[in-house]
PDB file of C-alpha atoms in Angstrom:
ATOM      1  CA  MET A   1    -168.552 109.408-185.894  1.00 45.00           C
ATOM      2  CA  TRP A   2    -168.827 106.727-183.215  1.00 46.00           C
ATOM      3  CA  SER A   3    -170.335 103.351-183.928  1.00 50.00           C
ATOM      4  CA  ALA A   4    -173.147 102.269-181.605  1.00 51.00           C
ATOM      5  CA  SER A   5    -171.511  98.850-181.284  1.00 53.00           C
ATOM      6  CA  ARG A   6    -168.093 100.238-180.406  1.00 52.00           C
ATOM      7  CA  PRO A   7    -166.929  99.474-176.811  1.00 56.00           C
ATOM      8  CA  MET A   8    -167.578 102.327-174.407  1.00 54.00           C
ATOM      9  CA  ILE A   9    -163.930 102.464-173.287  1.00 55.00           C
ATOM     10  CA  ASP A  10    -162.872 103.284-176.879  1.00 60.00           C
ATOM     11  CA  ARG A  11    -164.981 106.442-176.795  1.00 65.00           C
ATOM     12  CA  TYR A  12    -162.671 108.104-174.276  1.00 69.00           C
ATOM     13  CA  ARG A  13    -159.539 110.045-175.139  1.00 76.00           C
ATOM     14  CA  LEU A  14    -156.191 108.509-174.188  1.00 80.00           C
ATOM     15  CA  ILE A  15    -155.679 110.859-171.250  1.00 84.00           C
ATOM     16  CA  GLU A  16    -159.147 109.995-169.948  1.00 80.00           C
ATOM     17  CA  VAL A  17    -158.443 106.268-170.216  1.00 81.00           C
ATOM     18  CA  ILE A  18    -155.148 106.695-168.362  1.00 87.00           C
ATOM     19  CA  GLY A  19    -156.871 108.705-165.636  1.00 88.00           C
ATOM     20  CA  LEU A  20    -159.642 106.123-165.381  1.00 87.00           C
ATOM     21  CA  TYR A  21    -157.259 103.217-164.924  1.00 89.00           C
ATOM     22  CA  ALA A  22    -155.051 105.230-162.568  1.00 93.00           C
ATOM     23  CA  GLY A  23    -158.061 105.957-160.372  1.00 93.00           C
ATOM     24  CA  ILE A  24    -159.049 102.297-160.372  1.00 93.00           C
ATOM     25  CA  ALA A  25    -155.473 101.295-159.499  1.00 94.00           C
ATOM     26  CA  VAL A  26    -155.337 103.717-156.546  1.00 95.00           C
ATOM     27  CA  PHE A  27    -158.718 102.519-155.295  1.00 94.00           C
ATOM     28  CA  LEU A  28    -157.702  98.851-155.554  1.00 93.00           C
ATOM     29  CA  PHE A  29    -154.412  99.584-153.800  1.00 92.00           C
ATOM     30  CA  PHE A  30    -156.091 101.035-150.721  1.00 93.00           C
ATOM     31  CA  VAL A  31    -158.715  98.269-150.701  1.00 90.00           C
ATOM     32  CA  LEU A  32    -156.401  95.307-151.277  1.00 90.00           C
ATOM     33  CA  ALA A  33    -153.233  96.476-149.488  1.00 90.00           C
ATOM     34  CA  PRO A  34    -154.425  95.425-145.995  1.00 89.00           C
ATOM     35  CA  PHE A  35    -155.402  91.976-147.282  1.00 89.00           C
ATOM     36  CA  ILE A  36    -152.099  91.499-149.096  1.00 90.00           C
ATOM     37  CA  GLU A  37    -150.115  92.598-146.056  1.00 89.00           C
ATOM     38  CA  GLY A  38    -152.207  90.350-143.800  1.00 90.00           C
ATOM     39  CA  PHE A  39    -151.590  87.365-146.064  1.00 91.00           C
ATOM     40  CA  LEU A  40    -147.841  88.075-146.158  1.00 91.00           C
ATOM     41  CA  VAL A  41    -147.801  88.341-142.354  1.00 90.00           C
ATOM     42  CA  SER A  42    -149.432  84.903-142.137  1.00 90.00           C
ATOM     43  CA  LEU A  43    -146.515  83.471-144.149  1.00 90.00           C
ATOM     44  CA  LYS A  44    -143.780  84.931-141.913  1.00 88.00           C
ATOM     45  CA  PRO A  45    -142.279  83.292-138.813  1.00 86.00           C
ATOM     46  CA  LEU A  46    -143.246  85.234-135.697  1.00 82.00           C
ATOM     47  CA  ALA A  47    -139.660  86.371-135.019  1.00 80.00           C
ATOM     48  CA  GLN A  48    -139.406  87.897-138.495  1.00 84.00           C
ATOM     49  CA  LEU A  49    -142.370  90.186-137.797  1.00 82.00           C
ATOM     50  CA  PHE A  50    -140.339  92.158-135.258  1.00 79.00           C
ATOM     51  CA  SER A  51    -137.064  92.249-137.165  1.00 79.00           C
ATOM     52  CA  THR A  52    -135.419  95.568-138.050  1.00 77.00           C
ATOM     53  CA  PRO A  53    -135.681  96.887-140.696  1.00 80.00           C
ATOM     54  CA  TYR A  54    -139.153  95.581-141.344  1.00 77.00           C
ATOM     55  CA  SER A  55    -139.646  93.726-144.613  1.00 79.00           C
ATOM     56  CA  PHE A  56    -143.045  93.459-146.257  1.00 80.00           C
ATOM     57  CA  ILE A  57    -141.944  90.467-148.335  1.00 83.00           C
ATOM     58  CA  PRO A  58    -141.211  87.390-146.184  1.00 83.00           C
ATOM     59  CA  LYS A  59    -137.534  86.415-146.158  1.00 82.00           C
ATOM     60  CA  THR A  60    -138.612  82.882-145.317  1.00 82.00           C
ATOM     61  CA  TRP A  61    -141.932  81.642-146.659  1.00 85.00           C
ATOM     62  CA  SER A  62    -143.699  79.313-144.243  1.00 86.00           C
ATOM     63  CA  PHE A  63    -147.225  77.939-143.935  1.00 89.00           C
ATOM     64  CA  ASP A  64    -146.600  76.767-140.352  1.00 89.00           C
ATOM     65  CA  SER A  65    -149.033  79.347-138.972  1.00 90.00           C
ATOM     66  CA  TYR A  66    -151.863  77.700-140.941  1.00 92.00           C
ATOM     67  CA  VAL A  67    -151.050  74.453-139.135  1.00 90.00           C
ATOM     68  CA  ASN A  68    -150.199  75.788-135.677  1.00 89.00           C
ATOM     69  CA  MET A  69    -153.316  77.960-135.371  1.00 90.00           C
ATOM     70  CA  TRP A  70    -155.484  74.877-134.829  1.00 90.00           C
ATOM     71  CA  THR A  71    -153.316  73.993-131.814  1.00 88.00           C
ATOM     72  CA  SER A  72    -153.133  77.504-130.397  1.00 85.00           C
ATOM     73  CA  VAL A  73    -156.940  77.787-130.468  1.00 84.00           C
ATOM     74  CA  PRO A  74    -158.271  74.197-130.372  1.00 86.00           C
ATOM     75  CA  MET A  75    -161.893  75.300-130.891  1.00 90.00           C
ATOM     76  CA  LEU A  76    -161.132  77.470-133.922  1.00 89.00           C
ATOM     77  CA  GLY A  77    -163.033  75.094-136.203  1.00 90.00           C
ATOM     78  CA  MET A  78    -166.073  75.340-133.928  1.00 92.00           C
ATOM     79  CA  HIS A  79    -165.841  79.144-133.956  1.00 92.00           C
ATOM     80  CA  ILE A  80    -165.798  79.183-137.766  1.00 92.00           C
ATOM     81  CA  PHE A  81    -168.778  76.821-137.865  1.00 93.00           C
ATOM     82  CA  ASN A  82    -170.662  79.003-135.376  1.00 94.00           C
ATOM     83  CA  SER A  83    -170.114  82.103-137.507  1.00 93.00           C
ATOM     84  CA  PHE A  84    -171.272  80.276-140.621  1.00 92.00           C
ATOM     85  CA  PHE A  85    -174.301  78.817-138.834  1.00 94.00           C
ATOM     86  CA  ILE A  86    -175.343  82.127-137.266  1.00 94.00           C
ATOM     87  CA  SER A  87    -174.947  83.993-140.560  1.00 93.00           C
ATOM     88  CA  THR A  88    -176.913  81.338-142.445  1.00 94.00           C
ATOM     89  CA  VAL A  89    -179.837  81.423-140.007  1.00 96.00           C
ATOM     90  CA  VAL A  90    -179.828  85.236-139.965  1.00 96.00           C
ATOM     91  CA  THR A  91    -179.899  85.251-143.773  1.00 95.00           C
ATOM     92  CA  MET A  92    -182.816  82.807-143.894  1.00 95.00           C
ATOM     93  CA  ILE A  93    -184.812  84.874-141.395  1.00 96.00           C
ATOM     94  CA  VAL A  94    -184.081  88.169-143.143  1.00 96.00           C
ATOM     95  CA  VAL A  95    -185.002  86.831-146.598  1.00 95.00           C
ATOM     96  CA  ALA A  96    -188.210  85.258-145.252  1.00 94.00           C
ATOM     97  CA  VAL A  97    -189.258  88.579-143.708  1.00 94.00           C
ATOM     98  CA  VAL A  98    -187.953  90.932-146.377  1.00 94.00           C
ATOM     99  CA  VAL A  99    -189.487  89.296-149.484  1.00 93.00           C
ATOM    100  CA  PRO A 100    -193.159  89.815-148.514  1.00 91.00           C
ATOM    101  CA  GLY A 101    -192.313  93.108-146.803  1.00 90.00           C
ATOM    102  CA  ALA A 102    -190.545  94.534-149.845  1.00 91.00           C
ATOM    103  CA  TYR A 103    -193.368  93.317-152.098  1.00 90.00           C
ATOM    104  CA  ALA A 104    -195.920  95.093-149.915  1.00 88.00           C
ATOM    105  CA  PHE A 105    -193.981  98.373-149.996  1.00 88.00           C
ATOM    106  CA  ALA A 106    -193.394  98.078-153.749  1.00 87.00           C
ATOM    107  CA  ARG A 107    -196.979  97.268-154.741  1.00 86.00           C
ATOM    108  CA  PHE A 108    -199.374  98.596-152.074  1.00 83.00           C
ATOM    109  CA  ASN A 109    -200.195 102.214-151.327  1.00 81.00           C
ATOM    110  CA  PHE A 110    -201.150 102.388-147.665  1.00 78.00           C
ATOM    111  CA  ALA A 111    -201.145 105.055-144.991  1.00 79.00           C
ATOM    112  CA  GLY A 112    -197.846 105.422-143.183  1.00 79.00           C
ATOM    113  CA  ALA A 113    -195.735 103.642-145.806  1.00 79.00           C
ATOM    114  CA  GLY A 114    -193.366 106.579-146.177  1.00 80.00           C
ATOM    115  CA  LEU A 115    -193.136 106.971-142.412  1.00 86.00           C
ATOM    116  CA  LEU A 116    -192.250 103.302-141.998  1.00 84.00           C
ATOM    117  CA  LEU A 117    -189.553 103.512-144.661  1.00 83.00           C
ATOM    118  CA  ALA A 118    -188.137 106.585-142.950  1.00 84.00           C
ATOM    119  CA  GLY A 119    -188.182 104.634-139.700  1.00 83.00           C
ATOM    120  CA  PHE A 120    -186.170 101.867-141.352  1.00 79.00           C
ATOM    121  CA  LEU A 121    -183.550 104.424-142.343  1.00 80.00           C
ATOM    122  CA  ALA A 122    -183.507 105.791-138.798  1.00 81.00           C
ATOM    123  CA  VAL A 123    -182.871 102.310-137.400  1.00 75.00           C
ATOM    124  CA  ASN A 124    -179.819 101.972-139.640  1.00 75.00           C
ATOM    125  CA  MET A 125    -178.356 105.106-138.090  1.00 77.00           C
ATOM    126  CA  PHE A 126    -178.060 103.406-134.704  1.00 74.00           C
ATOM    127  CA  SER A 127    -175.053 101.247-133.973  1.00 72.00           C
ATOM    128  CA  GLY A 128    -175.550  97.994-132.124  1.00 72.00           C
ATOM    129  CA  ALA A 129    -173.339  99.354-129.339  1.00 76.00           C
ATOM    130  CA  VAL A 130    -175.845 102.136-128.615  1.00 80.00           C
ATOM    131  CA  LEU A 131    -178.618  99.624-127.941  1.00 83.00           C
ATOM    132  CA  LEU A 132    -176.612  96.996-126.048  1.00 87.00           C
ATOM    133  CA  ILE A 133    -178.227  97.634-122.649  1.00 89.00           C
ATOM    134  CA  PRO A 134    -181.876  97.443-123.807  1.00 89.00           C
ATOM    135  CA  LEU A 135    -180.987  94.487-126.036  1.00 90.00           C
ATOM    136  CA  PHE A 136    -179.356  92.723-123.087  1.00 92.00           C
ATOM    137  CA  ARG A 137    -182.453  93.233-120.950  1.00 92.00           C
ATOM    138  CA  LEU A 138    -184.614  91.939-123.803  1.00 92.00           C
ATOM    139  CA  MET A 139    -182.445  88.850-124.341  1.00 92.00           C
ATOM    140  CA  ARG A 140    -182.487  88.141-120.604  1.00 92.00           C
ATOM    141  CA  THR A 141    -186.277  88.536-120.418  1.00 93.00           C
ATOM    142  CA  LEU A 142    -186.758  86.149-123.340  1.00 91.00           C
ATOM    143  CA  GLY A 143    -184.271  83.660-121.894  1.00 92.00           C
ATOM    144  CA  LEU A 144    -182.018  83.848-124.958  1.00 91.00           C
ATOM    145  CA  LEU A 145    -178.733  84.668-123.233  1.00 93.00           C
ATOM    146  CA  ASN A 146    -175.932  82.151-123.843  1.00 92.00           C
ATOM    147  CA  THR A 147    -177.650  80.689-126.902  1.00 93.00           C
ATOM    148  CA  TYR A 148    -177.257  81.060-130.651  1.00 94.00           C
ATOM    149  CA  TRP A 149    -180.455  83.110-130.691  1.00 94.00           C
ATOM    150  CA  ALA A 150    -178.817  85.848-128.620  1.00 92.00           C
ATOM    151  CA  MET A 151    -176.676  86.605-131.692  1.00 92.00           C
ATOM    152  CA  ILE A 152    -179.200  85.651-134.374  1.00 93.00           C
ATOM    153  CA  VAL A 153    -182.136  87.822-133.242  1.00 92.00           C
ATOM    154  CA  PRO A 154    -180.325  91.195-132.984  1.00 91.00           C
ATOM    155  CA  GLY A 155    -178.280  90.373-136.077  1.00 90.00           C
ATOM    156  CA  ALA A 156    -181.422  89.846-138.148  1.00 92.00           C
ATOM    157  CA  ALA A 157    -183.188  92.857-136.624  1.00 89.00           C
ATOM    158  CA  PHE A 158    -180.423  95.262-137.661  1.00 89.00           C
ATOM    159  CA  LEU A 159    -180.211  93.886-141.211  1.00 91.00           C
ATOM    160  CA  ILE A 160    -183.916  93.757-142.098  1.00 91.00           C
ATOM    161  CA  PRO A 161    -184.463  97.541-142.633  1.00 89.00           C
ATOM    162  CA  SER A 162    -181.701  98.038-145.211  1.00 88.00           C
ATOM    163  CA  SER A 163    -182.663  94.779-146.929  1.00 91.00           C
ATOM    164  CA  ILE A 164    -186.278  95.918-147.324  1.00 91.00           C
ATOM    165  CA  TRP A 165    -185.089  99.166-148.903  1.00 88.00           C
ATOM    166  CA  LEU A 166    -182.816  97.312-151.325  1.00 88.00           C
ATOM    167  CA  LEU A 167    -185.333  94.669-152.420  1.00 90.00           C
ATOM    168  CA  ARG A 168    -188.214  97.160-152.575  1.00 90.00           C
ATOM    169  CA  THR A 169    -186.231  99.248-155.058  1.00 87.00           C
ATOM    170  CA  TYR A 170    -185.586  96.161-157.160  1.00 87.00           C
ATOM    171  CA  MET A 171    -189.222  95.014-157.128  1.00 88.00           C
ATOM    172  CA  MET A 172    -190.438  98.460-158.153  1.00 88.00           C
ATOM    173  CA  ARG A 173    -188.632  97.935-161.473  1.00 87.00           C
ATOM    174  CA  ILE A 174    -190.810  94.892-162.226  1.00 85.00           C
ATOM    175  CA  PRO A 175    -193.764  96.067-164.387  1.00 86.00           C
ATOM    176  CA  ARG A 176    -197.110  96.148-162.606  1.00 84.00           C
ATOM    177  CA  GLU A 177    -198.724  94.850-165.795  1.00 86.00           C
ATOM    178  CA  LEU A 178    -197.429  91.389-164.896  1.00 85.00           C
ATOM    179  CA  ASP A 179    -199.375  91.461-161.624  1.00 83.00           C
ATOM    180  CA  GLU A 180    -202.487  92.676-163.396  1.00 82.00           C
ATOM    181  CA  ALA A 181    -202.224  89.950-166.039  1.00 86.00           C
ATOM    182  CA  ALA A 182    -202.004  87.328-163.305  1.00 84.00           C
ATOM    183  CA  TRP A 183    -205.052  88.783-161.521  1.00 85.00           C
ATOM    184  CA  VAL A 184    -207.051  88.689-164.762  1.00 84.00           C
ATOM    185  CA  ASP A 185    -206.289  84.977-164.931  1.00 81.00           C
ATOM    186  CA  GLY A 186    -207.656  84.557-161.411  1.00 83.00           C
ATOM    187  CA  ALA A 187    -204.355  84.414-159.511  1.00 81.00           C
ATOM    188  CA  SER A 188    -204.287  85.510-155.890  1.00 83.00           C
ATOM    189  CA  ARG A 189    -201.782  87.951-154.406  1.00 83.00           C
ATOM    190  CA  LEU A 190    -199.801  85.105-152.852  1.00 84.00           C
ATOM    191  CA  TYR A 191    -199.792  83.095-156.079  1.00 83.00           C
ATOM    192  CA  THR A 192    -198.690  86.177-158.028  1.00 86.00           C
ATOM    193  CA  LEU A 193    -195.853  86.785-155.597  1.00 85.00           C
ATOM    194  CA  ARG A 194    -194.736  83.157-155.647  1.00 85.00           C
ATOM    195  CA  ARG A 195    -195.046  82.366-159.364  1.00 85.00           C
ATOM    196  CA  VAL A 196    -194.610  85.741-161.077  1.00 85.00           C
ATOM    197  CA  ILE A 197    -192.659  88.171-158.897  1.00 86.00           C
ATOM    198  CA  LEU A 198    -190.207  85.845-157.139  1.00 87.00           C
ATOM    199  CA  PRO A 199    -188.661  84.371-160.326  1.00 87.00           C
ATOM    200  CA  LEU A 200    -188.140  87.872-161.733  1.00 87.00           C
ATOM    201  CA  ALA A 201    -186.841  89.230-158.428  1.00 88.00           C
ATOM    202  CA  MET A 202    -184.440  86.342-157.820  1.00 87.00           C
ATOM    203  CA  PRO A 203    -181.278  88.331-158.701  1.00 85.00           C
ATOM    204  CA  GLY A 204    -182.337  91.019-156.235  1.00 88.00           C
ATOM    205  CA  ILE A 205    -183.139  88.422-153.578  1.00 90.00           C
ATOM    206  CA  VAL A 206    -179.718  86.830-154.052  1.00 88.00           C
ATOM    207  CA  VAL A 207    -178.072  90.246-153.642  1.00 87.00           C
ATOM    208  CA  VAL A 208    -180.002  90.780-150.407  1.00 91.00           C
ATOM    209  CA  ALA A 209    -179.036  87.297-149.198  1.00 91.00           C
ATOM    210  CA  ILE A 210    -175.339  87.853-149.944  1.00 88.00           C
ATOM    211  CA  MET A 211    -175.282  91.293-148.333  1.00 89.00           C
ATOM    212  CA  THR A 212    -177.113  89.925-145.308  1.00 92.00           C
ATOM    213  CA  PHE A 213    -174.749  86.972-144.983  1.00 91.00           C
ATOM    214  CA  ILE A 214    -171.701  89.236-145.160  1.00 89.00           C
ATOM    215  CA  GLY A 215    -173.239  91.703-142.707  1.00 89.00           C
ATOM    216  CA  ALA A 216    -174.177  88.960-140.259  1.00 91.00           C
ATOM    217  CA  TYR A 217    -170.711  87.427-140.547  1.00 89.00           C
ATOM    218  CA  ALA A 218    -169.071  90.771-139.772  1.00 84.00           C
ATOM    219  CA  GLN A 219    -171.166  92.062-136.855  1.00 82.00           C
ATOM    220  CA  GLN A 220    -171.016  89.082-134.485  1.00 83.00           C
ATOM    221  CA  PHE A 221    -168.275  90.258-132.134  1.00 86.00           C
ATOM    222  CA  ILE A 222    -170.171  92.795-130.048  1.00 87.00           C
ATOM    223  CA  PHE A 223    -173.293  90.626-129.705  1.00 90.00           C
ATOM    224  CA  ALA A 224    -171.300  87.510-128.814  1.00 90.00           C
ATOM    225  CA  LEU A 225    -169.174  89.381-126.289  1.00 88.00           C
ATOM    226  CA  THR A 226    -172.239  90.888-124.575  1.00 90.00           C
ATOM    227  CA  PHE A 227    -174.932  88.210-124.811  1.00 92.00           C
ATOM    228  CA  ASN A 228    -172.930  84.988-124.650  1.00 90.00           C
ATOM    229  CA  SER A 229    -170.436  83.540-122.185  1.00 88.00           C
ATOM    230  CA  LYS A 230    -170.341  79.923-123.380  1.00 89.00           C
ATOM    231  CA  THR A 231    -167.316  78.970-125.451  1.00 87.00           C
ATOM    232  CA  GLU A 232    -169.216  76.436-127.551  1.00 89.00           C
ATOM    233  CA  PHE A 233    -171.459  79.203-128.946  1.00 91.00           C
ATOM    234  CA  MET A 234    -168.728  81.762-129.642  1.00 91.00           C
ATOM    235  CA  PRO A 235    -168.335  82.876-133.294  1.00 92.00           C
ATOM    236  CA  LEU A 236    -165.104  83.475-135.187  1.00 90.00           C
ATOM    237  CA  PRO A 237    -164.373  87.061-133.968  1.00 88.00           C
ATOM    238  CA  ILE A 238    -164.174  85.806-130.388  1.00 88.00           C
ATOM    239  CA  GLY A 239    -162.006  82.897-131.528  1.00 87.00           C
ATOM    240  CA  LEU A 240    -159.616  85.348-133.182  1.00 88.00           C
ATOM    241  CA  PHE A 241    -159.491  87.345-129.964  1.00 83.00           C
ATOM    242  CA  ALA A 242    -157.981  84.245-128.313  1.00 80.00           C
ATOM    243  CA  PHE A 243    -154.744  84.828-130.242  1.00 84.00           C
ATOM    244  CA  PHE A 244    -154.163  87.916-128.092  1.00 82.00           C
ATOM    245  CA  GLY A 245    -152.135  86.377-125.265  1.00 73.00           C
ATOM    246  CA  LYS A 246    -151.075  87.899-121.962  1.00 64.00           C
ATOM    247  CA  GLN A 247    -147.479  88.356-123.109  1.00 71.00           C
ATOM    248  CA  GLU A 248    -147.712  88.689-126.880  1.00 78.00           C
ATOM    249  CA  VAL A 249    -150.000  88.541-129.883  1.00 82.00           C
ATOM    250  CA  VAL A 250    -149.436  85.649-132.271  1.00 85.00           C
ATOM    251  CA  TRP A 251    -149.851  87.840-135.327  1.00 88.00           C
ATOM    252  CA  ASN A 252    -148.991  85.314-138.021  1.00 88.00           C
ATOM    253  CA  GLU A 253    -151.470  82.744-136.701  1.00 89.00           C
ATOM    254  CA  LEU A 254    -154.060  85.483-136.168  1.00 90.00           C
ATOM    255  CA  MET A 255    -153.774  86.522-139.816  1.00 91.00           C
ATOM    256  CA  ALA A 256    -153.860  82.900-140.972  1.00 92.00           C
ATOM    257  CA  ALA A 257    -156.996  82.211-138.940  1.00 92.00           C
ATOM    258  CA  SER A 258    -158.593  85.383-140.309  1.00 90.00           C
ATOM    259  CA  PHE A 259    -158.078  84.285-143.905  1.00 91.00           C
ATOM    260  CA  VAL A 260    -159.323  80.772-143.209  1.00 91.00           C
ATOM    261  CA  GLY A 261    -162.302  82.262-141.379  1.00 89.00           C
ATOM    262  CA  ILE A 262    -163.446  84.357-144.337  1.00 87.00           C
ATOM    263  CA  LEU A 263    -163.367  81.396-146.719  1.00 87.00           C
ATOM    264  CA  PRO A 264    -167.114  80.661-146.219  1.00 83.00           C
ATOM    265  CA  VAL A 265    -167.953  84.208-147.310  1.00 84.00           C
ATOM    266  CA  MET A 266    -165.625  84.000-150.305  1.00 85.00           C
ATOM    267  CA  ILE A 267    -167.113  80.664-151.370  1.00 84.00           C
ATOM    268  CA  VAL A 268    -170.643  82.079-151.184  1.00 80.00           C
ATOM    269  CA  ILE A 269    -169.647  85.099-153.282  1.00 80.00           C
ATOM    270  CA  VAL A 270    -167.816  82.993-155.888  1.00 81.00           C
ATOM    271  CA  PHE A 271    -170.739  80.643-156.437  1.00 79.00           C
ATOM    272  CA  LEU A 272    -173.356  83.398-156.482  1.00 75.00           C
ATOM    273  CA  GLN A 273    -171.414  86.178-158.218  1.00 72.00           C
ATOM    274  CA  ARG A 274    -173.450  85.757-161.417  1.00 71.00           C
ATOM    275  CA  TYR A 275    -176.637  86.621-159.525  1.00 67.00           C
ATOM    276  CA  LEU A 276    -174.826  89.344-157.585  1.00 65.00           C
ATOM    277  CA  VAL A 277    -173.703  91.156-160.739  1.00 62.00           C
ATOM    278  CA  ALA A 278    -177.135  90.727-162.341  1.00 61.00           C
ATOM    279  CA  GLY A 279    -178.874  92.139-159.278  1.00 55.00           C
ATOM    280  CA  LEU A 280    -176.552  95.100-158.815  1.00 55.00           C
ATOM    281  CA  THR A 281    -176.694  96.119-162.486  1.00 55.00           C
ATOM    282  CA  ALA A 282    -180.448  95.648-162.940  1.00 55.00           C
ATOM    283  CA  GLY A 283    -181.962  98.783-164.409  1.00 48.00           C
ATOM    284  CA  ALA A 284    -178.567 100.228-165.340  1.00 46.00           C
ATOM    285  CA  VAL A 285    -179.236  99.707-169.045  1.00 45.00           C
ATOM    286  CA  LYS A 286    -182.249 101.296-170.697  1.00 44.00           C
ATOM    287  CA  GLN A 287    -184.375  98.738-172.501  1.00 45.00           C
TER     288      GLN A 287
END
């Protein structure tokens, strides 16, 4: 007879535990292998990358690529800042739009709500590349070409639909009785949202913010390449493209710059992982 307080992993048979950990190991291998190989490439001298036979483990460990990359692409620091700035602004816009929108879909029953939600899903089916021409005409009409906004506006537009779906699902788990209790005390809808719902929905909001930041950080290449021609506004993906020379690709410096470039995302995740785990596991345990 199993104890209710006994760890869940102890309730499996040995063969099931072995299979579970083997599956996790295989999954982690395929997920982490490219990152490990990329990091090892960044530690190899360029000549060693083309040696025969190829060696995954560097014969000579060197961090020179982490120093030389700043010389090879002098504006690399600016590119990293641009990516961080664009992603931050996109995240702020998305959160500001999504919070009241998700609250409305979670609490109000109005005509066309289901149709709008279906429309949000339909928008997510379109890649940014499919809409480049109409987006270019729109950016040109609004005078946003060659500005930060040319990458911020479409970035936010493509991330809002999925964010509304995610936060709406989270807010629907918050009991409606809390809203009703606030209304009995004379609170308005806005006051209820600000003082009752937002504190309870904060883990979900943080999850949306993190997902939005990562999404905005990852999708900048195509928008920057199409809507911007000024070097001072180029984000990190364009800066990495500069390592592709006419004669050769500086692979070790490219990998080094890639790892340095993702540091802002890693820092955000590390500092907010407590909220991320809380938001992703909300509702997983029956109260």
